[in-house]
PDB file of C-alpha atoms (C1' of nucleotides) in Angstrom:
ATOM      1  CA  MET D  14       0.000   0.000   0.000  1.00  0.00           C
ATOM      2  CA  GLY D  15       2.774   2.450   0.867  1.00  0.00           C
ATOM      3  CA  ILE D  16       6.252   2.953  -0.543  1.00  0.00           C
ATOM      4  CA  THR D  17       9.582   1.564   0.651  1.00  0.00           C
ATOM      5  CA  ILE D  18      12.038   3.468   2.810  1.00  0.00           C
ATOM      6  CA  GLN D  19      14.264   3.789  -0.244  1.00  0.00           C
ATOM      7  CA  GLU D  20      11.547   5.563  -2.226  1.00  0.00           C
ATOM      8  CA  ALA D  21      10.513   7.642   0.774  1.00  0.00           C
ATOM      9  CA  SER D  22      14.144   8.714   1.047  1.00  0.00           C
ATOM     10  CA  ARG D  23      14.206   9.825  -2.580  1.00  0.00           C
ATOM     11  CA  VAL D  24      10.886  11.671  -2.305  1.00  0.00           C
ATOM     12  CA  SER D  25      11.602  13.363   1.028  1.00  0.00           C
ATOM     13  CA  GLY D  26      15.259  14.105   0.470  1.00  0.00           C
ATOM     14  CA  LEU D  27      16.099  12.535   3.825  1.00  0.00           C
ATOM     15  CA  SER D  28      18.480   9.580   4.048  1.00  0.00           C
ATOM     16  CA  THR D  29      17.083   6.171   5.020  1.00  0.00           C
ATOM     17  CA  HIS D  30      19.193   6.494   8.173  1.00  0.00           C
ATOM     18  CA  THR D  31      17.505   9.774   9.011  1.00  0.00           C
ATOM     19  CA  LEU D  32      14.026   8.368   8.301  1.00  0.00           C
ATOM     20  CA  ARG D  33      14.643   5.572  10.775  1.00  0.00           C
ATOM     21  CA  TYR D  34      16.152   8.032  13.249  1.00  0.00           C
ATOM     22  CA  TYR D  35      13.112  10.344  13.002  1.00  0.00           C
ATOM     23  CA  GLU D  36      10.846   7.420  13.699  1.00  0.00           C
ATOM     24  CA  GLN D  37      12.995   6.299  16.618  1.00  0.00           C
ATOM     25  CA  VAL D  38      12.904   9.690  18.358  1.00  0.00           C
ATOM     26  CA  GLY D  39       9.155   9.910  17.812  1.00  0.00           C
ATOM     27  CA  LEU D  40       8.938  12.524  15.073  1.00  0.00           C
ATOM     28  CA  ILE D  41       6.934  10.192  12.891  1.00  0.00           C
ATOM     29  CA  HIS D  42       4.787   7.736  14.748  1.00  0.00           C
ATOM     30  CA  GLU D  43       4.372   4.070  13.927  1.00  0.00           C
ATOM     31  CA  VAL D  44       5.195   3.857  10.261  1.00  0.00           C
ATOM     32  CA  GLY D  45       3.297   0.858   8.876  1.00  0.00           C
ATOM     33  CA  ARG D  46       5.145  -2.398   8.132  1.00  0.00           C
ATOM     34  CA  ASP D  47       4.584  -4.865   5.324  1.00  0.00           C
ATOM     35  CA  THR D  48       4.374  -8.647   5.810  1.00  0.00           C
ATOM     36  CA  GLY D  49       8.148  -8.888   6.032  1.00  0.00           C
ATOM     37  CA  GLY D  50       8.316  -6.221   8.753  1.00  0.00           C
ATOM     38  CA  ARG D  51       9.609  -3.590   6.317  1.00  0.00           C
ATOM     39  CA  ARG D  52       8.548   0.044   6.615  1.00  0.00           C
ATOM     40  CA  SER D  53       5.805   1.224   4.283  1.00  0.00           C
ATOM     41  CA  TYR D  54       5.367   4.992   3.971  1.00  0.00           C
ATOM     42  CA  THR D  55       1.928   6.393   3.102  1.00  0.00           C
ATOM     43  CA  GLN D  56       1.075   9.700   1.444  1.00  0.00           C
ATOM     44  CA  PRO D  57       0.183  11.333   4.808  1.00  0.00           C
ATOM     45  CA  ASP D  58       3.541  10.137   6.174  1.00  0.00           C
ATOM     46  CA  LEU D  59       5.297  11.843   3.276  1.00  0.00           C
ATOM     47  CA  GLU D  60       3.351  15.079   3.723  1.00  0.00           C
ATOM     48  CA  TRP D  61       4.178  15.098   7.409  1.00  0.00           C
ATOM     49  CA  LEU D  62       7.854  14.491   6.628  1.00  0.00           C
ATOM     50  CA  ASP D  63       7.726  17.386   4.213  1.00  0.00           C
ATOM     51  CA  PHE D  64       6.373  19.712   6.871  1.00  0.00           C
ATOM     52  CA  LEU D  65       8.895  18.428   9.417  1.00  0.00           C
ATOM     53  CA  THR D  66      11.636  19.210   6.939  1.00  0.00           C
ATOM     54  CA  LYS D  67      10.400  22.783   6.644  1.00  0.00           C
ATOM     55  CA  LEU D  68      10.417  23.177  10.405  1.00  0.00           C
ATOM     56  CA  ARG D  69      13.899  21.666  10.469  1.00  0.00           C
ATOM     57  CA  THR D  70      15.392  23.841   7.711  1.00  0.00           C
ATOM     58  CA  THR D  71      13.952  26.917   9.393  1.00  0.00           C
ATOM     59  CA  GLY D  72      15.926  25.997  12.487  1.00  0.00           C
ATOM     60  CA  MET D  73      13.509  24.231  14.797  1.00  0.00           C
ATOM     61  CA  SER D  74      15.341  21.713  16.991  1.00  0.00           C
ATOM     62  CA  ILE D  75      14.520  18.012  16.918  1.00  0.00           C
ATOM     63  CA  ALA D  76      13.404  18.309  20.549  1.00  0.00           C
ATOM     64  CA  GLU D  77      10.848  21.004  19.745  1.00  0.00           C
ATOM     65  CA  MET D  78       9.667  19.147  16.663  1.00  0.00           C
ATOM     66  CA  CYS D  79       9.105  16.158  18.956  1.00  0.00           C
ATOM     67  CA  ARG D  80       6.946  18.278  21.233  1.00  0.00           C
ATOM     68  CA  TYR D  81       4.927  19.424  18.219  1.00  0.00           C
ATOM     69  CA  ALA D  82       4.585  15.845  16.949  1.00  0.00           C
ATOM     70  CA  GLU D  83       3.464  14.713  20.389  1.00  0.00           C
ATOM     71  CA  LEU D  84       0.748  17.399  20.518  1.00  0.00           C
ATOM     72  CA  ARG D  85      -0.391  16.443  17.036  1.00  0.00           C
ATOM     73  CA  ARG D  86      -0.710  12.836  18.172  1.00  0.00           C
ATOM     74  CA  ARG D  87      -2.907  13.919  21.063  1.00  0.00           C
ATOM     75  CA  GLY D  88      -5.461  15.243  18.585  1.00  0.00           C
ATOM     76  CA  PRO D  89      -7.519  18.392  17.934  1.00  0.00           C
ATOM     77  CA  ALA D  90      -7.608  19.443  21.588  1.00  0.00           C
ATOM     78  CA  THR D  91      -4.002  20.568  21.235  1.00  0.00           C
ATOM     79  CA  ALA D  92      -4.566  22.673  18.118  1.00  0.00           C
ATOM     80  CA  ALA D  93      -4.304  26.024  19.904  1.00  0.00           C
ATOM     81  CA  GLU D  94      -1.042  25.036  21.544  1.00  0.00           C
ATOM     82  CA  ARG D  95       0.381  23.869  18.236  1.00  0.00           C
ATOM     83  CA  ARG D  96      -0.653  27.137  16.636  1.00  0.00           C
ATOM     84  CA  ARG D  97       1.146  29.059  19.396  1.00  0.00           C
ATOM     85  CA  MET D  98       4.270  26.966  18.819  1.00  0.00           C
ATOM     86  CA  LEU D  99       4.194  27.765  15.121  1.00  0.00           C
ATOM     87  CA  GLU D 100       3.599  31.447  15.795  1.00  0.00           C
ATOM     88  CA  ALA D 101       6.565  31.585  18.159  1.00  0.00           C
ATOM     89  CA  HIS D 102       8.665  29.776  15.594  1.00  0.00           C
ATOM     90  CA  ARG D 103       7.476  32.153  12.894  1.00  0.00           C
ATOM     91  CA  GLU D 104       8.813  35.085  14.929  1.00  0.00           C
ATOM     92  CA  ARG D 105      12.198  33.420  15.285  1.00  0.00           C
ATOM     93  CA  VAL D 106      12.358  32.801  11.539  1.00  0.00           C
ATOM     94  CA  LEU D 107      11.478  36.428  10.786  1.00  0.00           C
ATOM     95  CA  GLU D 108      14.238  37.585  13.134  1.00  0.00           C
ATOM     96  CA  ARG D 109      16.665  35.204  11.491  1.00  0.00           C
ATOM     97  CA  ILE D 110      15.798  36.523   8.024  1.00  0.00           C
ATOM     98  CA  ALA D 111      16.218  40.121   9.217  1.00  0.00           C
ATOM     99  CA  GLN D 112      19.576  39.257  10.796  1.00  0.00           C
ATOM    100  CA  LEU D 113      20.768  37.553   7.628  1.00  0.00           C
ATOM    101  CA  GLY D 114      19.762  40.642   5.648  1.00  0.00           C
ATOM    102  CA  GLU D 115      21.775  42.920   7.937  1.00  0.00           C
ATOM    103  CA  ASP D 116      24.844  40.708   7.883  1.00  0.00           C
ATOM    104  CA  LEU D 117      24.558  40.327   4.126  1.00  0.00           C
ATOM    105  CA  ALA D 118      24.693  44.117   3.756  1.00  0.00           C
ATOM    106  CA  VAL D 119      28.052  44.126   5.563  1.00  0.00           C
ATOM    107  CA  ILE D 120      29.348  41.318   3.374  1.00  0.00           C
ATOM    108  CA  ASP D 121      28.190  43.200   0.270  1.00  0.00           C
ATOM    109  CA  TYR D 122      29.998  46.269   1.523  1.00  0.00           C
ATOM    110  CA  LYS D 123      33.214  44.242   1.927  1.00  0.00           C
ATOM    111  CA  ILE D 124      32.853  42.835  -1.575  1.00  0.00           C
ATOM    112  CA  ASP D 125      32.520  46.381  -2.901  1.00  0.00           C
ATOM    113  CA  LEU D 126      35.688  47.359  -1.055  1.00  0.00           C
ATOM    114  CA  TYR D 127      37.552  44.532  -2.737  1.00  0.00           C
ATOM    115  CA  HIS D 128      36.261  45.627  -6.148  1.00  0.00           C
ATOM    116  CA  THR D 129      37.448  49.184  -5.469  1.00  0.00           C
ATOM    117  CA  MET D 130      40.836  47.901  -4.321  1.00  0.00           C
ATOM    118  CA  GLU D 131      41.268  45.799  -7.424  1.00  0.00           C
ATOM    119  CA  LYS D 132      40.382  48.676  -9.768  1.00  0.00           C
ATOM    120  CA  SER D 133      42.842  51.148  -8.249  1.00  0.00           C
TER     121      SER D 133
ATOM    122  CA  MET E   4      47.098  49.346  25.288  1.00  0.00           C
ATOM    123  CA  GLY E   5      44.381  46.810  24.427  1.00  0.00           C
ATOM    124  CA  ILE E   6      41.495  45.452  26.434  1.00  0.00           C
ATOM    125  CA  THR E   7      41.245  42.245  28.464  1.00  0.00           C
ATOM    126  CA  ILE E   8      39.625  39.070  27.220  1.00  0.00           C
ATOM    127  CA  GLN E   9      36.754  39.745  29.615  1.00  0.00           C
ATOM    128  CA  GLU E  10      36.040  43.113  28.025  1.00  0.00           C
ATOM    129  CA  ALA E  11      36.552  41.734  24.531  1.00  0.00           C
ATOM    130  CA  SER E  12      33.996  39.075  25.391  1.00  0.00           C
ATOM    131  CA  ARG E  13      31.459  41.686  26.446  1.00  0.00           C
ATOM    132  CA  VAL E  14      32.082  43.852  23.370  1.00  0.00           C
ATOM    133  CA  SER E  15      32.102  41.004  20.842  1.00  0.00           C
ATOM    134  CA  GLY E  16      29.359  38.920  22.382  1.00  0.00           C
ATOM    135  CA  LEU E  17      31.596  35.844  22.226  1.00  0.00           C
ATOM    136  CA  SER E  18      32.499  33.939  25.393  1.00  0.00           C
ATOM    137  CA  THR E  19      36.097  34.092  26.650  1.00  0.00           C
ATOM    138  CA  HIS E  20      36.239  30.378  25.872  1.00  0.00           C
ATOM    139  CA  THR E  21      35.235  31.033  22.300  1.00  0.00           C
ATOM    140  CA  LEU E  22      37.729  33.879  21.948  1.00  0.00           C
ATOM    141  CA  ARG E  23      40.558  31.564  23.022  1.00  0.00           C
ATOM    142  CA  TYR E  24      39.191  28.828  20.769  1.00  0.00           C
ATOM    143  CA  TYR E  25      39.078  31.185  17.761  1.00  0.00           C
ATOM    144  CA  GLU E  26      42.684  32.124  18.400  1.00  0.00           C
ATOM    145  CA  GLN E  27      43.694  28.490  18.788  1.00  0.00           C
ATOM    146  CA  VAL E  28      42.213  27.414  15.451  1.00  0.00           C
ATOM    147  CA  GLY E  29      43.809  30.413  13.728  1.00  0.00           C
ATOM    148  CA  LEU E  30      40.800  32.644  13.127  1.00  0.00           C
ATOM    149  CA  ILE E  31      42.458  35.529  14.901  1.00  0.00           C
ATOM    150  CA  HIS E  32      46.206  35.559  14.679  1.00  0.00           C
ATOM    151  CA  GLU E  33      48.580  36.349  17.476  1.00  0.00           C
ATOM    152  CA  VAL E  34      46.540  38.397  19.878  1.00  0.00           C
ATOM    153  CA  GLY E  35      49.007  40.614  21.791  1.00  0.00           C
ATOM    154  CA  ARG E  36      49.937  39.738  25.376  1.00  0.00           C
ATOM    155  CA  ASP E  37      50.637  42.065  28.274  1.00  0.00           C
ATOM    156  CA  THR E  38      53.636  41.675  30.613  1.00  0.00           C
ATOM    157  CA  GLY E  39      51.880  38.896  32.503  1.00  0.00           C
ATOM    158  CA  GLY E  40      51.183  36.939  29.308  1.00  0.00           C
ATOM    159  CA  ARG E  41      47.527  37.933  29.310  1.00  0.00           C
ATOM    160  CA  ARG E  42      45.671  38.573  26.052  1.00  0.00           C
ATOM    161  CA  SER E  43      45.215  42.195  25.040  1.00  0.00           C
ATOM    162  CA  TYR E  44      42.675  42.867  22.296  1.00  0.00           C
ATOM    163  CA  THR E  45      43.118  45.909  20.048  1.00  0.00           C
ATOM    164  CA  GLN E  46      40.479  47.826  18.109  1.00  0.00           C
ATOM    165  CA  PRO E  47      41.409  46.064  14.822  1.00  0.00           C
ATOM    166  CA  ASP E  48      41.111  42.729  16.631  1.00  0.00           C
ATOM    167  CA  LEU E  49      37.589  43.668  17.727  1.00  0.00           C
ATOM    168  CA  GLU E  50      36.590  44.791  14.230  1.00  0.00           C
ATOM    169  CA  TRP E  51      37.896  41.557  12.791  1.00  0.00           C
ATOM    170  CA  LEU E  52      35.975  39.571  15.413  1.00  0.00           C
ATOM    171  CA  ASP E  53      32.879  41.502  14.478  1.00  0.00           C
ATOM    172  CA  PHE E  54      33.246  40.594  10.834  1.00  0.00           C
ATOM    173  CA  LEU E  55      34.019  36.974  11.710  1.00  0.00           C
ATOM    174  CA  THR E  56      30.808  36.897  13.723  1.00  0.00           C
ATOM    175  CA  LYS E  57      28.837  38.086  10.708  1.00  0.00           C
ATOM    176  CA  LEU E  58      30.354  35.354   8.562  1.00  0.00           C
ATOM    177  CA  ARG E  59      29.575  32.862  11.319  1.00  0.00           C
ATOM    178  CA  THR E  60      25.951  33.906  11.848  1.00  0.00           C
ATOM    179  CA  THR E  61      25.380  33.785   8.117  1.00  0.00           C
ATOM    180  CA  GLY E  62      26.437  30.149   8.215  1.00  0.00           C
ATOM    181  CA  MET E  63      30.074  30.078   7.118  1.00  0.00           C
ATOM    182  CA  SER E  64      31.894  27.145   8.716  1.00  0.00           C
ATOM    183  CA  ILE E  65      34.856  27.644  11.014  1.00  0.00           C
ATOM    184  CA  ALA E  66      36.981  25.795   8.449  1.00  0.00           C
ATOM    185  CA  GLU E  67      36.106  28.239   5.667  1.00  0.00           C
ATOM    186  CA  MET E  68      36.553  31.220   7.957  1.00  0.00           C
ATOM    187  CA  CYS E  69      40.021  29.830   8.688  1.00  0.00           C
ATOM    188  CA  ARG E  70      40.808  29.765   4.968  1.00  0.00           C
ATOM    189  CA  TYR E  71      39.647  33.364   4.667  1.00  0.00           C
ATOM    190  CA  ALA E  72      41.709  34.389   7.698  1.00  0.00           C
ATOM    191  CA  GLU E  73      44.745  32.643   6.252  1.00  0.00           C
ATOM    192  CA  LEU E  74      44.375  34.512   2.935  1.00  0.00           C
ATOM    193  CA  ARG E  75      43.992  37.794   4.806  1.00  0.00           C
ATOM    194  CA  ARG E  76      47.209  37.056   6.675  1.00  0.00           C
ATOM    195  CA  ARG E  77      49.015  36.517   3.384  1.00  0.00           C
ATOM    196  CA  GLY E  78      48.288  40.132   2.411  1.00  0.00           C
ATOM    197  CA  PRO E  79      46.895  42.141  -0.518  1.00  0.00           C
ATOM    198  CA  ALA E  80      47.962  39.585  -3.145  1.00  0.00           C
ATOM    199  CA  THR E  81      45.084  37.398  -2.002  1.00  0.00           C
ATOM    200  CA  ALA E  82      42.418  40.104  -2.230  1.00  0.00           C
ATOM    201  CA  ALA E  83      40.800  38.746  -5.393  1.00  0.00           C
ATOM    202  CA  GLU E  84      40.529  35.283  -3.914  1.00  0.00           C
ATOM    203  CA  ARG E  85      39.004  36.634  -0.733  1.00  0.00           C
ATOM    204  CA  ARG E  86      36.504  38.622  -2.784  1.00  0.00           C
ATOM    205  CA  ARG E  87      35.531  35.458  -4.654  1.00  0.00           C
ATOM    206  CA  MET E  88      35.047  33.639  -1.354  1.00  0.00           C
ATOM    207  CA  LEU E  89      32.753  36.395  -0.107  1.00  0.00           C
ATOM    208  CA  GLU E  90      30.839  36.436  -3.392  1.00  0.00           C
ATOM    209  CA  ALA E  91      30.293  32.681  -3.207  1.00  0.00           C
ATOM    210  CA  HIS E  92      29.204  33.031   0.401  1.00  0.00           C
ATOM    211  CA  ARG E  93      26.880  35.871  -0.549  1.00  0.00           C
ATOM    212  CA  GLU E  94      25.116  33.576  -3.013  1.00  0.00           C
ATOM    213  CA  ARG E  95      24.657  30.927  -0.358  1.00  0.00           C
ATOM    214  CA  VAL E  96      23.189  33.485   2.038  1.00  0.00           C
ATOM    215  CA  LEU E  97      20.770  34.754  -0.624  1.00  0.00           C
ATOM    216  CA  GLU E  98      19.639  31.192  -1.283  1.00  0.00           C
ATOM    217  CA  ARG E  99      19.235  30.612   2.422  1.00  0.00           C
ATOM    218  CA  ILE E 100      17.090  33.734   2.782  1.00  0.00           C
ATOM    219  CA  ALA E 101      14.954  32.680  -0.196  1.00  0.00           C
ATOM    220  CA  GLN E 102      14.539  29.202   1.273  1.00  0.00           C
ATOM    221  CA  LEU E 103      13.555  30.596   4.663  1.00  0.00           C
ATOM    222  CA  GLY E 104      10.978  32.809   2.936  1.00  0.00           C
ATOM    223  CA  GLU E 105       9.438  29.846   1.130  1.00  0.00           C
ATOM    224  CA  ASP E 106       9.320  27.679   4.231  1.00  0.00           C
ATOM    225  CA  LEU E 107       7.905  30.553   6.238  1.00  0.00           C
ATOM    226  CA  ALA E 108       5.028  30.837   3.746  1.00  0.00           C
ATOM    227  CA  VAL E 109       4.113  27.219   4.454  1.00  0.00           C
ATOM    228  CA  ILE E 110       4.296  27.798   8.202  1.00  0.00           C
ATOM    229  CA  ASP E 111       2.098  30.891   7.827  1.00  0.00           C
ATOM    230  CA  TYR E 112      -0.366  28.827   5.860  1.00  0.00           C
ATOM    231  CA  LYS E 113      -0.487  26.233   8.647  1.00  0.00           C
ATOM    232  CA  ILE E 114      -1.039  28.957  11.257  1.00  0.00           C
ATOM    233  CA  ASP E 115      -3.943  30.241   9.179  1.00  0.00           C
ATOM    234  CA  LEU E 116      -5.418  26.759   9.075  1.00  0.00           C
ATOM    235  CA  TYR E 117      -5.273  26.572  12.859  1.00  0.00           C
ATOM    236  CA  HIS E 118      -7.019  29.948  13.131  1.00  0.00           C
ATOM    237  CA  THR E 119      -9.750  28.746  10.794  1.00  0.00           C
ATOM    238  CA  MET E 120     -10.134  25.519  12.771  1.00  0.00           C
ATOM    239  CA  GLU E 121     -10.427  27.389  16.043  1.00  0.00           C
ATOM    240  CA  LYS E 122     -13.080  29.758  14.697  1.00  0.00           C
ATOM    241  CA  SER E 123     -15.349  27.056  13.339  1.00  0.00           C
TER     242      SER E 123
ATOM    243  C1'  DC V  23      18.032 -23.364  -3.663  1.00  0.00           C
ATOM    244  C1'  DT V  24      21.440 -20.116  -3.632  1.00  0.00           C
ATOM    245  C1'  DG V  25      23.294 -15.745  -4.005  1.00  0.00           C
ATOM    246  C1'  DC V  26      22.507 -11.086  -3.444  1.00  0.00           C
ATOM    247  C1'  DA V  27      20.594  -6.680  -2.456  1.00  0.00           C
ATOM    248  C1'  DC V  28      18.038  -4.534   0.780  1.00  0.00           C
ATOM    249  C1'  DC V  29      15.599  -4.709   4.903  1.00  0.00           C
ATOM    250  C1'  DT V  30      15.420  -4.992  10.272  1.00  0.00           C
ATOM    251  C1'  DT V  31      17.168  -3.464  15.260  1.00  0.00           C
ATOM    252  C1'  DC V  32      20.323  -1.649  18.556  1.00  0.00           C
ATOM    253  C1'  DG V  33      24.160   0.542  19.879  1.00  0.00           C
ATOM    254  C1'  DA V  34      28.191   2.918  18.890  1.00  0.00           C
ATOM    255  C1'  DG V  35      30.619   6.451  16.157  1.00  0.00           C
ATOM    256  C1'  DT V  36      31.152  11.075  13.726  1.00  0.00           C
ATOM    257  C1'  DG V  37      31.729  16.076  12.887  1.00  0.00           C
ATOM    258  C1'  DC V  38      30.987  20.475  14.274  1.00  0.00           C
ATOM    259  C1'  DA V  39      31.395  24.240  17.344  1.00  0.00           C
ATOM    260  C1'  DC V  40      32.084  25.100  21.239  1.00  0.00           C
ATOM    261  C1'  DT V  41      32.723  24.308  26.588  1.00  0.00           C
ATOM    262  C1'  DT V  42      34.739  22.612  30.603  1.00  0.00           C
ATOM    263  C1'  DC V  43      38.459  20.838  33.269  1.00  0.00           C
ATOM    264  C1'  DA V  44      42.980  20.545  35.449  1.00  0.00           C
ATOM    265  C1'  DA V  45      46.983  22.513  36.744  1.00  0.00           C
ATOM    266  C1'  DG V  46      49.518  26.186  37.085  1.00  0.00           C
ATOM    267  C1'  DT V  47      50.761  31.680  36.847  1.00  0.00           C
ATOM    268  C1'  DC V  48      50.134  36.392  38.113  1.00  0.00           C
ATOM    269  C1'  DA V  49      48.510  40.986  40.233  1.00  0.00           C
ATOM    270  C1'  DA V  50      45.992  43.366  43.616  1.00  0.00           C
ATOM    271  C1'  DG V  51      43.892  43.889  48.180  1.00  0.00           C
ATOM    272  C1'  DC V  52      44.197  42.908  53.145  1.00  0.00           C
TER     273       DC V  52
ATOM    274  C1'  DG M   3      53.193  37.309  52.795  1.00  0.00           C
ATOM    275  C1'  DC M   4      48.817  35.279  51.768  1.00  0.00           C
ATOM    276  C1'  DT M   5      44.514  34.828  49.786  1.00  0.00           C
ATOM    277  C1'  DT M   6      41.506  35.649  46.003  1.00  0.00           C
ATOM    278  C1'  DG M   7      40.188  35.764  41.524  1.00  0.00           C
ATOM    279  C1'  DA M   8      41.144  36.185  36.795  1.00  0.00           C
ATOM    280  C1'  DC M   9      44.302  34.694  33.708  1.00  0.00           C
ATOM    281  C1'  DT M  10      47.234  31.011  31.086  1.00  0.00           C
ATOM    282  C1'  DT M  11      47.760  26.281  28.560  1.00  0.00           C
ATOM    283  C1'  DG M  12      46.516  21.739  26.547  1.00  0.00           C
ATOM    284  C1'  DA M  13      43.440  18.187  26.720  1.00  0.00           C
ATOM    285  C1'  DA M  14      39.186  16.169  27.444  1.00  0.00           C
ATOM    286  C1'  DG M  15      34.104  16.583  27.431  1.00  0.00           C
ATOM    287  C1'  DT M  16      29.373  18.091  25.644  1.00  0.00           C
ATOM    288  C1'  DG M  17      25.183  18.466  22.759  1.00  0.00           C
ATOM    289  C1'  DC M  18      23.160  18.191  18.563  1.00  0.00           C
ATOM    290  C1'  DA M  19      21.786  15.819  14.518  1.00  0.00           C
ATOM    291  C1'  DC M  20      22.736  12.622  12.278  1.00  0.00           C
ATOM    292  C1'  DT M  21      25.514   8.370  10.422  1.00  0.00           C
ATOM    293  C1'  DC M  22      27.421   3.950  10.474  1.00  0.00           C
ATOM    294  C1'  DG M  23      28.331  -0.934  11.772  1.00  0.00           C
ATOM    295  C1'  DA M  24      27.162  -5.522  13.193  1.00  0.00           C
ATOM    296  C1'  DA M  25      24.275  -9.294  13.112  1.00  0.00           C
ATOM    297  C1'  DG M  26      20.613 -11.250  11.340  1.00  0.00           C
ATOM    298  C1'  DG M  27      15.927 -11.618   8.315  1.00  0.00           C
ATOM    299  C1'  DT M  28      13.453 -11.438   3.608  1.00  0.00           C
ATOM    300  C1'  DG M  29      12.386 -11.846  -1.206  1.00  0.00           C
ATOM    301  C1'  DC M  30      13.411 -12.396  -5.903  1.00  0.00           C
ATOM    302  C1'  DA M  31      16.612 -13.506 -10.234  1.00  0.00           C
ATOM    303  C1'  DG M  32      19.037 -17.131 -12.057  1.00  0.00           C
TER     304       DG M  32
END
DNA sequence: CTGCACCTTCGAGTGCACTTCAAGTCAAGC
DNA sequence: GCTTGACTTGAAGTGCACTCGAAGGTGCAG
């Protein structure tokens, strides 16, 4: 019914090692197994992995992602808390983007200095 | 003539441990010592630390910062190469910012979904 | 039915960027 | 002169997020 860990790895961009690790730490709960005991990833699993990856690349720690995953597992009653987590994270990402912009301006300035140096 | 490691720590925002570590790995060359062998940071040292911090917070690895520092130590002949390093880094930072923006849009979308859920 | 690739689990190992420790030195205040 | 506290060094330790290895199970091509 689902796809193998190999295919899930290709689709998600995460290594098979990482997929197993994410399951182990509780980021992705109870991936189904086929008759031979092999993992079988469903479409919802893949969508969840995709969202996890976005949280991850925006700098959320594995520990916090675990807390979010745990809330999600507990069902709709935790929706407000999950929303607050995402909102807090959103603020951190905005700050990070602003900081990167500032630092980039300094780097750009340095690059300009080098150009000026090379021309003279 | 210069300031103590404690003061340099306060000014730079780096811990005294990190300042010693940066010197050890060659990021900041030959910080002056006072009569008692204690580190004495000069204004140029602090400016360099400040720039290093910007490279660091924009995601440059210690190893690459070391290469940059080494080129800088070798003098003006390496200016073009340093400029190229900064230009390459600049591209990576721009990509990173773009990626963060994209991922943030998805997070915003999720937050909206939660708001909608809570209202209904 | 045998070889082979790929799967399983569990635990140990890796790389990065610090961070802490241990042992000793030094300067200032009492 | 002695204590106190900040400094010095080199080496070892930490936390995070993977990443790999060992030992064994499974399924399909030849």
